[in-house]
Coordinates of N, CA and C and ligand atoms in Angstrom, one line a residue:
M6 N 22.8 -13.1 34.1 CA 23.6 -14.0 34.9 C 22.8 -15.3 35.1
T7 N 23.5 -16.4 34.9 CA 22.8 -17.7 35.1 C 23.4 -18.5 36.2
Y8 N 22.6 -19.5 36.7 CA 23.1 -20.4 37.8 C 24.1 -21.4 37.3
D9 N 25.2 -21.5 38.0 CA 26.2 -22.5 37.7 C 26.1 -23.6 38.8
P10 N 25.7 -24.8 38.5 CA 25.5 -25.8 39.5 C 26.9 -26.3 40.1
G11 N 28.0 -25.9 39.5 CA 29.3 -26.3 40.0 C 29.7 -25.5 41.2
N12 N 28.9 -24.6 41.7 CA 29.4 -23.8 42.9 C 29.4 -24.6 44.2
I13 N 30.2 -24.2 45.2 CA 30.4 -24.9 46.4 C 29.1 -25.3 47.1
F14 N 28.2 -24.4 47.2 CA 26.9 -24.8 47.9 C 26.1 -25.8 47.1
G15 N 26.2 -25.7 45.8 CA 25.5 -26.7 45.0 C 26.1 -28.1 45.3
K16 N 27.4 -28.2 45.4 CA 28.0 -29.4 45.7 C 27.7 -29.9 47.1
I17 N 27.6 -29.0 48.1 CA 27.1 -29.4 49.4 C 25.7 -29.9 49.4
L18 N 24.8 -29.3 48.6 CA 23.4 -29.7 48.5 C 23.3 -31.1 47.9
R19 N 24.2 -31.4 47.0 CA 24.1 -32.7 46.3 C 24.9 -33.8 47.1
G20 N 25.5 -33.4 48.2 CA 26.3 -34.3 49.1 C 27.7 -34.6 48.5
E21 N 28.1 -33.8 47.5 CA 29.4 -34.0 46.9 C 30.6 -33.4 47.8
L22 N 30.2 -32.5 48.7 CA 31.1 -31.9 49.6 C 30.5 -32.0 51.0
P23 N 31.3 -32.2 52.1 CA 30.8 -32.3 53.4 C 30.4 -30.9 53.9
A24 N 29.5 -30.9 54.9 CA 29.1 -29.7 55.6 C 28.6 -30.0 57.0
Y25 N 28.7 -29.1 57.9 CA 28.1 -29.2 59.2 C 26.6 -28.8 59.1
R26 N 25.8 -29.8 58.7 CA 24.3 -29.5 58.5 C 23.6 -29.4 59.8
V27 N 22.8 -28.4 59.9 CA 22.0 -28.2 61.1 C 20.5 -28.2 61.0
Y28 N 20.0 -28.0 59.7 CA 18.6 -27.9 59.5 C 18.3 -28.2 58.0
E29 N 17.1 -28.9 57.8 CA 16.8 -29.2 56.4 C 15.3 -29.4 56.4
D30 N 14.6 -28.9 55.4 CA 13.2 -29.3 55.1 C 13.1 -29.4 53.5
E31 N 11.9 -29.5 53.0 CA 11.7 -29.8 51.6 C 12.3 -28.7 50.7
R32 N 12.4 -27.5 51.2 CA 12.8 -26.4 50.3 C 14.2 -25.8 50.7
V33 N 14.7 -26.1 51.9 CA 15.8 -25.4 52.5 C 16.9 -26.3 53.1
L34 N 18.1 -25.9 53.1 CA 19.2 -26.5 53.8 C 20.0 -25.4 54.6
A35 N 20.4 -25.7 55.8 CA 21.2 -24.8 56.6 C 22.4 -25.5 57.1
F36 N 23.5 -24.9 57.1 CA 24.8 -25.5 57.6 C 25.7 -24.4 58.1
L37 N 26.7 -24.8 58.9 CA 27.6 -23.8 59.4 C 28.6 -23.2 58.4
D38 N 28.9 -21.9 58.5 CA 29.9 -21.3 57.7 C 31.3 -21.8 58.3
I39 N 32.2 -22.3 57.4 CA 33.4 -22.8 58.0 C 34.4 -21.6 58.2
M40 N 34.1 -20.4 57.8 CA 34.9 -19.2 58.1 C 34.0 -18.2 58.8
P41 N 33.6 -18.6 60.0 CA 32.5 -17.8 60.7 C 32.9 -16.4 61.1
R42 N 32.0 -15.5 60.9 CA 32.3 -14.1 61.4 C 32.0 -14.0 62.9
A43 N 31.3 -15.0 63.4 CA 31.1 -15.1 64.9 C 30.7 -16.6 65.1
T44 N 30.9 -17.0 66.3 CA 30.6 -18.4 66.6 C 29.1 -18.7 66.3
G45 N 28.9 -19.8 65.6 CA 27.5 -20.2 65.2 C 27.0 -19.7 63.9
H46 N 27.8 -18.9 63.2 CA 27.5 -18.3 61.9 C 26.9 -19.4 61.0
T47 N 25.7 -19.3 60.6 CA 25.0 -20.3 59.8 C 24.6 -19.7 58.4
L48 N 24.6 -20.6 57.4 CA 24.1 -20.2 56.1 C 22.9 -21.0 55.8
V49 N 21.9 -20.3 55.2 CA 20.6 -20.9 54.8 C 20.5 -20.7 53.3
I50 N 20.2 -21.9 52.7 CA 20.1 -21.8 51.2 C 18.9 -22.5 50.7
P51 N 18.3 -22.1 49.6 CA 17.2 -22.9 49.0 C 17.8 -24.1 48.3
K52 N 16.9 -25.2 48.3 CA 17.4 -26.4 47.5 C 17.2 -26.1 46.0
A53 N 16.3 -25.3 45.6 CA 16.1 -25.0 44.2 C 17.3 -24.2 43.7
P54 N 17.8 -24.4 42.5 CA 18.9 -23.6 42.0 C 18.5 -22.2 41.9
S55 N 19.3 -21.3 42.6 CA 19.1 -19.9 42.4 C 20.4 -19.2 42.7
R56 N 20.7 -18.2 41.9 CA 22.0 -17.6 42.0 C 22.1 -16.6 43.2
N57 N 21.0 -15.9 43.4 CA 20.9 -14.9 44.5 C 19.5 -14.3 44.5
L58 N 19.3 -13.2 45.3 CA 18.0 -12.6 45.5 C 17.4 -12.2 44.1
L59 N 18.2 -11.9 43.1 CA 17.7 -11.4 41.9 C 17.0 -12.4 41.0
D60 N 17.2 -13.7 41.3 CA 16.5 -14.7 40.4 C 15.7 -15.7 41.2
V61 N 15.7 -15.7 42.6 CA 15.1 -16.7 43.4 C 13.6 -16.6 43.2
E62 N 12.9 -17.7 43.2 CA 11.4 -17.8 43.3 C 10.9 -17.3 44.6
P63 N 9.9 -16.4 44.7 CA 9.5 -15.9 45.9 C 9.1 -16.9 47.0
D64 N 8.6 -18.1 46.6 CA 8.3 -19.1 47.6 C 9.5 -19.7 48.2
D65 N 10.6 -19.8 47.4 CA 11.9 -20.3 48.0 C 12.5 -19.3 48.9
L66 N 12.4 -18.0 48.5 CA 12.9 -16.9 49.3 C 12.2 -16.9 50.7
A67 N 10.8 -17.1 50.6 CA 10.0 -17.1 51.9 C 10.5 -18.2 52.8
A68 N 10.7 -19.4 52.1 CA 11.2 -20.6 52.9 C 12.5 -20.3 53.6
V69 N 13.4 -19.7 52.8 CA 14.7 -19.4 53.4 C 14.6 -18.4 54.6
V70 N 13.8 -17.4 54.5 CA 13.6 -16.5 55.6 C 13.0 -17.1 56.8
A71 N 12.0 -18.0 56.5 CA 11.3 -18.7 57.6 C 12.3 -19.6 58.4
A72 N 13.2 -20.3 57.6 CA 14.2 -21.1 58.2 C 15.2 -20.3 59.0
A73 N 15.5 -19.1 58.5 CA 16.5 -18.2 59.2 C 15.9 -17.8 60.5
Q74 N 14.6 -17.6 60.5 CA 14.0 -17.2 61.8 C 14.1 -18.3 62.8
R75 N 13.8 -19.5 62.4 CA 13.9 -20.7 63.3 C 15.4 -20.8 63.8
I76 N 16.3 -20.6 62.9 CA 17.7 -20.8 63.3 C 18.1 -19.6 64.2
A77 N 17.7 -18.4 63.9 CA 18.0 -17.3 64.8 C 17.5 -17.5 66.2
R78 N 16.3 -18.0 66.3 CA 15.7 -18.2 67.7 C 16.5 -19.3 68.4
A79 N 16.9 -20.4 67.7 CA 17.7 -21.4 68.3 C 19.1 -20.9 68.6
Q80 N 19.7 -20.1 67.8 CA 21.1 -19.5 68.1 C 21.0 -18.7 69.4
M81 N 20.0 -18.0 69.6 CA 19.9 -17.1 70.8 C 20.1 -18.0 72.0
R82 N 19.5 -19.2 72.0 CA 19.6 -20.1 73.2 C 21.0 -20.9 73.1
A83 N 21.3 -21.5 71.9 CA 22.5 -22.3 71.8 C 23.8 -21.6 72.2
F84 N 23.8 -20.3 71.8 CA 25.1 -19.6 71.9 C 25.0 -18.4 72.9
E85 N 23.8 -18.4 73.6 CA 23.6 -17.4 74.6 C 23.8 -16.0 74.0
A86 N 23.3 -15.9 72.8 CA 23.5 -14.6 72.0 C 22.6 -13.5 72.6
D87 N 23.1 -12.3 72.3 CA 22.3 -11.1 72.7 C 21.5 -10.5 71.5
G88 N 21.9 -11.0 70.3 CA 21.2 -10.5 69.1 C 21.6 -11.3 67.9
I89 N 21.1 -11.0 66.8 CA 21.3 -11.7 65.5 C 21.5 -10.7 64.4
T90 N 22.5 -11.0 63.6 CA 22.7 -10.2 62.3 C 22.4 -11.0 61.1
L91 N 21.6 -10.6 60.2 CA 21.4 -11.2 58.9 C 22.1 -10.4 57.8
T92 N 22.9 -11.1 57.0 CA 23.4 -10.4 55.8 C 23.2 -11.3 54.6
Q93 N 23.2 -10.7 53.4 CA 22.9 -11.4 52.2 C 23.5 -10.6 51.0
H94 N 24.3 -11.2 50.2 CA 25.1 -10.5 49.2 C 24.7 -10.9 47.8
N95 N 24.7 -10.0 46.8 CA 24.2 -10.3 45.5 C 25.1 -9.8 44.4
E96 N 25.7 -10.7 43.7 CA 26.7 -10.5 42.6 C 28.0 -9.9 43.2
K97 N 29.0 -10.0 42.4 CA 30.4 -9.6 42.9 C 30.4 -8.2 43.5
A98 N 29.7 -7.3 42.8 CA 29.7 -5.9 43.3 C 29.0 -5.8 44.6
G99 N 28.1 -6.8 44.9 CA 27.4 -6.8 46.2 C 28.1 -7.6 47.3
G100 N 29.3 -8.1 47.0 CA 30.0 -8.8 48.0 C 29.8 -10.3 47.9
Q101 N 29.1 -10.8 46.9 CA 28.9 -12.3 46.8 C 30.1 -13.0 46.4
E102 N 30.4 -14.1 47.1 CA 31.6 -14.9 46.7 C 31.1 -16.3 46.2
V103 N 30.0 -16.8 46.7 CA 29.5 -18.1 46.3 C 28.1 -17.9 45.6
F104 N 28.0 -18.4 44.4 CA 26.8 -18.0 43.6 C 25.7 -19.0 43.6
H105 N 25.3 -19.3 44.8 CA 24.0 -20.0 45.1 C 23.4 -19.2 46.3
L106 N 22.2 -18.7 46.1 CA 21.6 -17.8 47.1 C 21.9 -18.3 48.6
H107 N 22.3 -17.4 49.5 CA 22.5 -17.8 50.9 C 22.2 -16.6 51.7
L108 N 21.6 -16.9 52.9 CA 21.4 -15.9 53.9 C 22.3 -16.2 55.1
H109 N 23.1 -15.3 55.5 CA 24.0 -15.4 56.7 C 23.2 -15.1 57.9
V110 N 23.2 -16.0 58.9 CA 22.5 -15.8 60.2 C 23.6 -15.9 61.2
I111 N 23.9 -14.7 61.9 CA 25.1 -14.6 62.7 C 24.7 -14.2 64.1
P112 N 25.0 -15.1 65.1 CA 24.8 -14.7 66.5 C 25.7 -13.6 66.9
R113 N 25.2 -12.7 67.7 CA 25.9 -11.5 68.2 C 26.0 -11.4 69.7
H114 N 27.1 -10.9 70.2 CA 27.2 -10.6 71.6 C 27.5 -9.2 71.8
T115 N 26.9 -8.6 72.8 CA 27.1 -7.1 73.1 C 28.6 -6.8 73.1
G116 N 29.0 -5.8 72.3 CA 30.3 -5.3 72.4 C 31.3 -6.1 71.6
V117 N 30.9 -7.2 70.9 CA 31.8 -8.0 70.1 C 31.6 -7.7 68.7
E118 N 32.7 -7.2 68.0 CA 32.6 -6.9 66.6 C 32.6 -8.2 65.8
L119 N 32.0 -8.2 64.6 CA 32.2 -9.3 63.6 C 33.6 -9.4 63.2
R120 N 34.1 -10.6 63.0 CA 35.4 -10.8 62.3 C 35.3 -10.3 60.9
P121 N 36.3 -9.8 60.2 CA 36.2 -9.5 58.8 C 35.9 -10.8 58.0
P122 N 35.2 -10.7 56.9 CA 34.9 -11.8 56.1 C 36.2 -12.6 55.7
L123 N 36.0 -14.0 55.7 CA 37.1 -14.9 55.3 C 38.4 -14.8 56.1
S124 N 38.3 -14.2 57.3 CA 39.6 -14.0 58.0 C 39.9 -15.1 59.0
Y125 N 39.0 -16.0 59.3 CA 39.2 -17.0 60.3 C 38.6 -18.3 59.9
K126 N 39.4 -19.4 60.0 CA 38.8 -20.7 59.7 C 38.6 -21.5 61.0
E127 N 37.4 -21.8 61.2 CA 37.1 -22.5 62.5 C 37.6 -24.0 62.4
T128 N 37.9 -24.6 63.6 CA 38.4 -25.9 63.7 C 37.3 -26.9 63.5
P129 N 37.5 -28.1 62.9 CA 36.5 -29.1 62.7 C 35.8 -29.5 64.1
E130 N 36.6 -29.5 65.1 CA 36.1 -29.9 66.4 C 35.1 -28.9 66.9
A131 N 35.4 -27.6 66.8 CA 34.5 -26.5 67.2 C 33.3 -26.5 66.3
L132 N 33.4 -26.7 65.0 CA 32.2 -26.7 64.2 C 31.3 -27.8 64.5
A133 N 31.9 -29.0 64.8 CA 31.1 -30.2 65.2 C 30.3 -29.9 66.5
A134 N 31.0 -29.3 67.4 CA 30.3 -29.0 68.7 C 29.2 -27.9 68.5
Q135 N 29.5 -26.9 67.7 CA 28.5 -25.9 67.5 C 27.3 -26.4 66.7
A136 N 27.5 -27.3 65.8 CA 26.4 -27.9 65.0 C 25.5 -28.7 66.0
E137 N 26.2 -29.5 66.9 CA 25.4 -30.3 67.8 C 24.6 -29.4 68.7
A138 N 25.2 -28.3 69.2 CA 24.5 -27.4 70.1 C 23.3 -26.7 69.4
L139 N 23.5 -26.4 68.2 CA 22.4 -25.7 67.4 C 21.3 -26.7 67.1
K140 N 21.7 -27.9 66.7 CA 20.6 -28.9 66.4 C 19.8 -29.2 67.6
A141 N 20.5 -29.3 68.8 CA 19.7 -29.6 70.0 C 18.8 -28.4 70.3
A142 N 19.2 -27.2 70.1 CA 18.3 -26.0 70.3 C 17.2 -26.0 69.3
L143 N 17.4 -26.4 68.1 CA 16.4 -26.5 67.1 C 15.3 -27.6 67.4
A144 N 15.8 -28.7 68.0 CA 14.9 -29.8 68.3 C 14.1 -29.4 69.6
G145 N 14.7 -28.6 70.5 CA 14.0 -28.3 71.7 C 13.0 -27.2 71.6
Ligands
5GP22 P1 29.2 -14.5 50.4 O1 30.3 -13.5 50.4 O2 29.1 -15.2 49.1 O3 27.9 -13.9 50.9 O4 29.6 -15.6 51.5 C1 30.1 -16.8 51.2 C2 30.4 -17.5 52.5 O5 30.6 -18.9 52.2 C3 31.5 -17.0 53.3 O6 31.0 -16.6 54.6 C4 32.5 -18.2 53.4 O7 33.1 -18.2 54.7 C5 31.6 -19.4 53.2 N1 32.2 -20.5 52.6 C6 33.1 -20.5 51.6 N2 33.5 -21.8 51.3 C7 32.7 -22.6 52.1 C8 32.7 -24.0 52.3 O8 33.3 -24.8 51.6 N3 31.8 -24.5 53.2 C9 31.1 -23.6 54.0 N4 30.3 -24.2 54.9 N5 31.1 -22.3 53.9 C10 32.0 -21.8 53.0

């Protein structure tokens, strides 16, 4: 399996598609999922091309996980979360829909189930507000 740079997240990385970006460093970009399974659902991707866990360079994987930790801590405050769920899918059989490695970082509230995947499209206004709240928490 090879990396196809035409995937949606590759286009977001190159600025060819818009995204609600919340965090960036030399190795990693994080932005909101537009079909969130819970409010504040964030995707963390490496900047280096990699299809998924099976081909990523370990240093890029480590950078993605470190960024996910920062985002998780900020989500706890920004969304008054009670916990965080991480998910990550590999290849079609593993539930992967977009073939650029991504880690889902999902704020959780006690007693609230995750929405089914791809079942709900968040409004642009809500996504913009959530991105601002998360960026403020990351900065603080
Ligand atoms: P996967 O099943 O590959 O782990 O998850 C792909 C994720 O990408 C899904 O949660 C889906 O909502 C999200 N997604 C699909 N298209 C877009 C898009 O154009 N922009 C953003 N921000 N997220 C997307």
